[in-house]
Each structure stands twice: as C-alpha cells, then as structure tokens.
Short mmCIF file of C-alpha atoms in Angstrom, two decimals:
data_model
loop_
_atom_site.label_atom_id
_atom_site.label_comp_id
_atom_site.label_asym_id
_atom_site.label_seq_id
_atom_site.Cartn_x
_atom_site.Cartn_y
_atom_site.Cartn_z
CA UNK A 1 19.72 -20.89 14.68
CA UNK A 2 19.12 -21.20 18.41
CA UNK A 3 15.74 -20.76 20.05
CA UNK A 4 15.14 -20.08 23.73
CA UNK A 5 11.71 -20.94 25.17
CA UNK A 6 10.99 -19.31 28.52
CA UNK A 7 8.89 -21.04 31.20
CA UNK A 8 7.17 -18.88 33.80
CA UNK A 9 5.34 -20.25 36.84
CA UNK A 10 1.96 -21.14 35.33
CA UNK A 11 3.13 -21.57 31.72
CA UNK A 12 1.42 -24.57 30.14
CA UNK A 13 2.36 -24.39 26.44
CA UNK A 14 6.12 -24.15 26.86
CA UNK A 15 6.75 -27.85 26.21
CA UNK A 16 4.44 -27.73 23.19
CA UNK A 17 6.62 -25.01 21.68
CA UNK A 18 9.82 -26.92 22.47
CA UNK A 19 8.42 -30.12 20.95
CA UNK A 20 7.12 -28.39 17.82
CA UNK A 21 10.47 -26.70 17.20
CA UNK A 22 12.65 -29.67 18.11
CA UNK A 23 10.63 -32.63 16.83
CA UNK A 24 8.59 -31.23 13.95
CA UNK A 25 10.92 -28.52 12.66
CA UNK A 26 14.32 -29.98 13.70
CA UNK A 27 15.47 -26.76 15.36
CA UNK A 28 17.98 -26.27 18.17
CA UNK A 29 16.03 -25.30 21.29
CA UNK A 30 16.95 -24.49 24.88
CA UNK A 31 14.37 -24.46 27.68
CA UNK A 32 14.78 -21.43 29.93
CA UNK A 33 13.41 -20.70 33.42
CA UNK A 34 11.97 -17.32 34.45
CA UNK A 35 14.87 -16.80 36.89
CA UNK A 36 17.58 -17.50 34.30
CA UNK A 37 20.04 -14.84 33.25
CA UNK A 38 20.23 -14.44 29.48
CA UNK A 39 23.68 -14.17 27.97
CA UNK A 40 22.82 -13.13 24.42
CA UNK A 41 23.36 -16.50 22.73
CA UNK A 42 19.84 -16.86 21.31
CA UNK A 43 18.55 -15.88 17.89
CA UNK A 44 14.90 -15.90 18.93
CA UNK A 45 13.32 -15.93 22.38
CA UNK A 46 9.81 -17.36 22.70
CA UNK A 47 7.39 -16.43 25.47
CA UNK A 48 4.78 -19.23 25.36
CA UNK A 49 1.13 -19.41 26.32
CA UNK A 50 -0.36 -20.32 29.65
CA UNK A 51 -1.36 -18.54 32.84
CA UNK A 52 1.85 -17.00 34.19
CA UNK A 53 1.59 -16.42 37.94
CA UNK A 54 -2.01 -17.59 37.75
CA UNK A 55 -2.99 -14.46 35.78
CA UNK A 56 -3.28 -12.62 39.10
CA UNK A 57 -3.81 -8.86 38.82
CA UNK A 58 -4.18 -9.27 35.05
CA UNK A 59 -2.59 -11.44 32.37
CA UNK A 60 1.16 -10.86 32.14
CA UNK A 61 1.22 -8.15 34.81
CA UNK A 62 3.38 -10.14 37.22
CA UNK A 63 5.48 -11.99 34.63
CA UNK A 64 6.83 -8.70 33.31
CA UNK A 65 8.82 -8.44 36.57
CA UNK A 66 10.40 -11.90 36.26
CA UNK A 67 14.23 -11.74 36.36
CA UNK A 68 14.50 -13.11 32.82
CA UNK A 69 12.53 -10.18 31.38
CA UNK A 70 15.42 -7.74 31.79
CA UNK A 71 17.38 -9.96 29.42
CA UNK A 72 14.43 -10.25 27.05
CA UNK A 73 14.10 -6.46 26.86
CA UNK A 74 17.83 -6.04 26.29
CA UNK A 75 17.80 -8.80 23.65
CA UNK A 76 15.02 -6.94 21.81
CA UNK A 77 16.77 -3.59 22.09
CA UNK A 78 19.86 -5.12 20.47
CA UNK A 79 17.69 -6.22 17.55
CA UNK A 80 17.21 -9.84 18.64
CA UNK A 81 13.98 -11.57 17.73
CA UNK A 82 11.24 -12.09 20.32
CA UNK A 83 8.02 -14.04 19.77
CA UNK A 84 5.13 -13.90 22.24
CA UNK A 85 2.33 -16.44 21.92
CA UNK A 86 -0.98 -15.87 23.76
CA UNK A 87 0.13 -15.23 27.36
CA UNK A 88 3.53 -14.33 25.91
CA UNK A 89 1.82 -11.65 23.79
CA UNK A 90 0.16 -10.32 26.94
CA UNK A 91 3.52 -10.19 28.75
CA UNK A 92 5.19 -8.32 25.87
CA UNK A 93 2.43 -5.71 25.95
CA UNK A 94 2.76 -5.37 29.73
CA UNK A 95 6.52 -4.84 29.56
CA UNK A 96 6.15 -2.29 26.75
CA UNK A 97 7.83 -4.20 23.93
CA UNK A 98 4.54 -4.25 21.99
CA UNK A 99 1.79 -1.62 21.77
CA UNK A 100 -1.73 -2.07 23.07
CA UNK A 101 -3.20 -4.53 25.54
CA UNK A 102 -5.16 -7.79 25.71
CA UNK A 103 -8.41 -7.70 27.70
CA UNK A 104 -11.30 -10.05 28.44
CA UNK A 105 -12.96 -11.69 25.45
CA UNK A 106 -16.10 -9.89 24.34
CA UNK A 107 -18.22 -12.91 25.31
CA UNK A 108 -16.48 -13.17 28.73
CA UNK A 109 -15.81 -16.85 28.10
CA UNK A 110 -12.70 -18.91 27.41
CA UNK A 111 -12.48 -19.84 23.70
CA UNK A 112 -10.70 -22.86 22.21
CA UNK A 113 -11.15 -23.33 18.46
CA UNK A 114 -9.35 -23.13 15.12
CA UNK A 115 -9.43 -19.73 13.42
CA UNK A 116 -8.54 -18.35 10.01
CA UNK A 117 -5.88 -15.67 9.83
CA UNK A 118 -4.89 -13.36 6.98
CA UNK A 119 -1.28 -12.24 6.58
CA UNK A 120 -1.16 -8.47 6.14
CA UNK A 121 2.57 -7.77 5.88
CA UNK A 122 5.46 -9.98 4.81
CA UNK A 123 8.43 -7.67 5.37
CA UNK A 124 9.00 -8.90 8.92
CA UNK A 125 11.18 -11.81 10.06
CA UNK A 126 8.02 -13.53 11.29
CA UNK A 127 6.11 -13.45 7.99
CA UNK A 128 8.88 -13.16 5.41
CA UNK A 129 8.20 -16.60 3.90
CA UNK A 130 4.50 -15.84 3.45
CA UNK A 131 2.48 -13.85 0.95
CA UNK A 132 0.31 -10.84 1.68
CA UNK A 133 -3.26 -12.05 1.87
CA UNK A 134 -2.24 -15.65 2.57
CA UNK A 135 -4.64 -17.52 4.85
CA UNK A 136 -3.49 -19.59 7.81
CA UNK A 137 -5.47 -22.01 9.96
CA UNK A 138 -4.19 -21.92 13.55
CA UNK A 139 -6.04 -22.58 16.84
CA UNK A 140 -6.72 -20.15 19.67
CA UNK A 141 -7.28 -20.93 23.35
CA UNK A 142 -7.70 -17.90 25.59
CA UNK A 143 -10.01 -15.96 27.86
CA UNK A 144 -8.33 -12.57 27.54
CA UNK A 145 -7.40 -12.22 23.89
CA UNK A 146 -9.36 -9.13 22.89
CA UNK A 147 -6.76 -6.73 21.47
CA UNK A 148 -7.18 -3.05 22.29
CA UNK A 149 -5.20 0.12 21.61
CA UNK A 150 -6.15 3.78 21.84
CA UNK A 151 -6.76 5.79 18.67
CA UNK A 152 -3.33 7.44 18.67
CA UNK A 153 -1.52 4.14 19.10
CA UNK A 154 -3.63 2.44 16.47
CA UNK A 155 -2.99 5.26 14.00
CA UNK A 156 0.77 4.92 14.51
CA UNK A 157 0.52 1.15 14.05
CA UNK A 158 -1.27 1.59 10.74
CA UNK A 159 1.34 4.07 9.54
CA UNK A 160 4.17 1.71 10.52
CA UNK A 161 2.34 -1.36 9.15
CA UNK A 162 2.65 -3.16 12.48
CA UNK A 163 -0.52 -5.23 12.18
CA UNK A 164 0.68 -8.55 10.75
CA UNK A 165 -2.36 -10.81 11.22
CA UNK A 166 -6.14 -10.38 11.18
CA UNK A 167 -8.92 -12.80 12.07
CA UNK A 168 -10.89 -13.54 8.90
CA UNK A 169 -13.52 -15.90 7.53
CA UNK A 170 -12.90 -18.75 5.08
CA UNK A 171 -12.99 -16.26 2.19
CA UNK A 172 -10.39 -14.01 3.79
CA UNK A 173 -12.82 -11.29 4.90
CA UNK A 174 -12.34 -9.61 8.28
CA UNK A 175 -15.97 -9.82 9.36
CA UNK A 176 -17.50 -9.45 12.81
CA UNK A 177 -18.52 -13.11 12.71
CA UNK A 178 -14.89 -14.11 12.10
CA UNK A 179 -13.70 -12.16 15.14
CA UNK A 180 -13.62 -14.72 17.97
CA UNK A 181 -12.90 -12.39 20.89
CA UNK A 182 -13.94 -8.85 19.94
CA UNK A 183 -10.41 -7.69 19.09
CA UNK A 184 -10.20 -4.16 17.73
CA UNK A 185 -10.32 -4.31 13.91
CA UNK A 186 -10.05 -8.13 14.05
CA UNK A 187 -6.39 -7.81 15.07
CA UNK A 188 -4.74 -11.17 15.83
CA UNK A 189 -1.03 -10.32 15.82
CA UNK A 190 1.18 -7.21 15.88
CA UNK A 191 4.86 -6.34 15.80
CA UNK A 192 6.84 -3.43 17.20
CA UNK A 193 7.98 -0.52 15.05
CA UNK A 194 11.44 -2.07 14.64
CA UNK A 195 9.77 -5.32 13.43
CA UNK A 196 11.84 -7.64 15.62
CA UNK A 197 9.20 -8.32 18.32
CA UNK A 198 5.96 -10.10 17.42
CA UNK A 199 2.97 -11.15 19.46
CA UNK A 200 -0.06 -13.17 18.44
CA UNK A 201 -2.94 -14.80 20.27
CA UNK A 202 -3.22 -17.94 18.07
CA UNK A 203 -0.91 -20.86 18.88
CA UNK A 204 1.40 -21.75 15.95
CA UNK A 205 3.01 -24.56 17.98
CA UNK A 206 -0.33 -26.38 17.85
CA UNK A 207 -0.34 -26.26 14.06
CA UNK A 208 3.05 -27.64 13.09
CA UNK A 209 1.91 -31.10 12.02
CA UNK A 210 -0.94 -32.15 9.75
CA UNK A 211 -1.90 -34.74 12.38
CA UNK A 212 -3.12 -31.76 14.41
CA UNK A 213 -5.30 -30.52 11.56
CA UNK A 214 -2.90 -27.93 10.12
CA UNK A 215 0.78 -27.24 9.69
CA UNK A 216 0.30 -23.53 9.00
CA UNK A 217 1.92 -22.60 12.31
CA UNK A 218 5.17 -24.10 11.07
CA UNK A 219 5.23 -21.45 8.33
CA UNK A 220 5.64 -18.72 10.92
CA UNK A 221 8.46 -20.52 12.74
CA UNK A 222 10.21 -21.33 9.46
CA UNK A 223 9.95 -17.69 8.37
CA UNK A 224 11.88 -16.76 11.51
CA UNK A 225 14.51 -19.43 10.81
CA UNK A 226 14.88 -18.23 7.23
CA UNK A 227 15.29 -14.61 8.35
CA UNK A 228 18.00 -15.57 10.84
CA UNK A 229 19.80 -17.64 8.19
CA UNK A 230 19.65 -14.75 5.73
CA UNK A 231 20.98 -12.35 8.35
CA UNK A 232 23.86 -14.70 9.13
CA UNK A 233 24.67 -14.95 5.44
CA UNK A 234 24.77 -11.16 5.06
CA UNK A 235 27.06 -10.76 8.07
CA UNK A 236 29.04 -13.92 7.55
#
C-alpha cells in the first residue's frame, strides 16, 4: 500500500511517522506538503501531530483551510482511509470529517506520558487486527487533547459504535484517574460513521519499536495495511 504523510507549517511529528512507517514497518511512504495537490494515488493519508500554524485561533482551525485539505476531504468521501494523530485529529474535527472537538486539557497543562488504551471496536480498518478489550501502551503529548461532543452527537456515536479507543488503567478500567486530559467518557480515539476516517490523541508512531518502550502503535498501522491488502484482494 502507499501512505501519504502531510506536513503543515508547524508540524513536528511528520518525520516520526514517516520513519516509523518506512524504517520500522517497511511501508511505502510519500511526504506531502500542505500546498500539494492530491491525485488519488494514496491508500491512507496521515495528518501528523504538532502545532500547525502555531495553533493560532485554536488547534487545527487554520490548517483546515490548507490547499491539501480539499484533496483529503475528497479522498475520504471516496472511501479512502485517513488517519489523524494528535494535531491531525484536531484538524479532522475542524474540517468536519470527525465529530466532536478537542479542547484544553482539564489541568490546563501540556502532558507527555505513556497511557493505556482499550480497544472498543475491531470492525474498522484501523483496529481490524486487534481484539475487543485489547490493551495498548502508547504515549501522549498534548495540551489540548480533551475530547468533547454534545449529547446528541455522543448518542449518535454510541449507536454507530464510533468510539474505538478509551483511556484506561493497567487493569483495563476506564477510571477518572486513568483519564489524562479530562476527555468526555475517557475517549481517546474516534472514527466517522463510514469507518474510514480515524483520529486519536496518542502517538502510535512513537510506539513502533520496543526500543521506545512499546511497539503497540505498530499494531494500528499494520491493521490499516492489512485492511488495504484485503480490499485489494477482494477487488483484484
């Protein structure tokens, strides 16, 4: 499969994603610039973490107007896969590809630490290789990662099973103490109703090698690769 990793002015985790995919997971990756025109040749587009446009106005608010985003939206509408990590998650919410919003952490401080995640659904391309209830250890590093959605939106997300990851403790319980940023219902990652767009605050690219303390992030990337391979087989 072919991955495209988009760099915005202020991105700082783009090269980490490229290196994790290319060096650790042996994937074909192209680095894209925010002014590039997409031509539909990518299986999965990745919007990485960082501080796009300096997080002016609010996180992701300016990046949503980058020229490349028209292609990202069209790619998603055609059924292409889109992954937003941290700031990428914020951008996808701003542009309307994902529900809800990311706001300031409950403690009003930047947080950088490993967290435990519980997989809630495995019928998406992003979690298809995983088991429901499986625990993942992946780091976070953000100041505005508190997930919020209104009651109507949240109800629809529950009905559509769009919540893919929760913050949990070592025993897999979604406790208040295990919630690092005050996210509504301990939500760490969500997908759209069509299940082809996924955003999460934790950084899987920083957990693709045991030298970094965990390779659980690789399981998410490899789930995507497996889904694309299966789709190619069905249509091939």
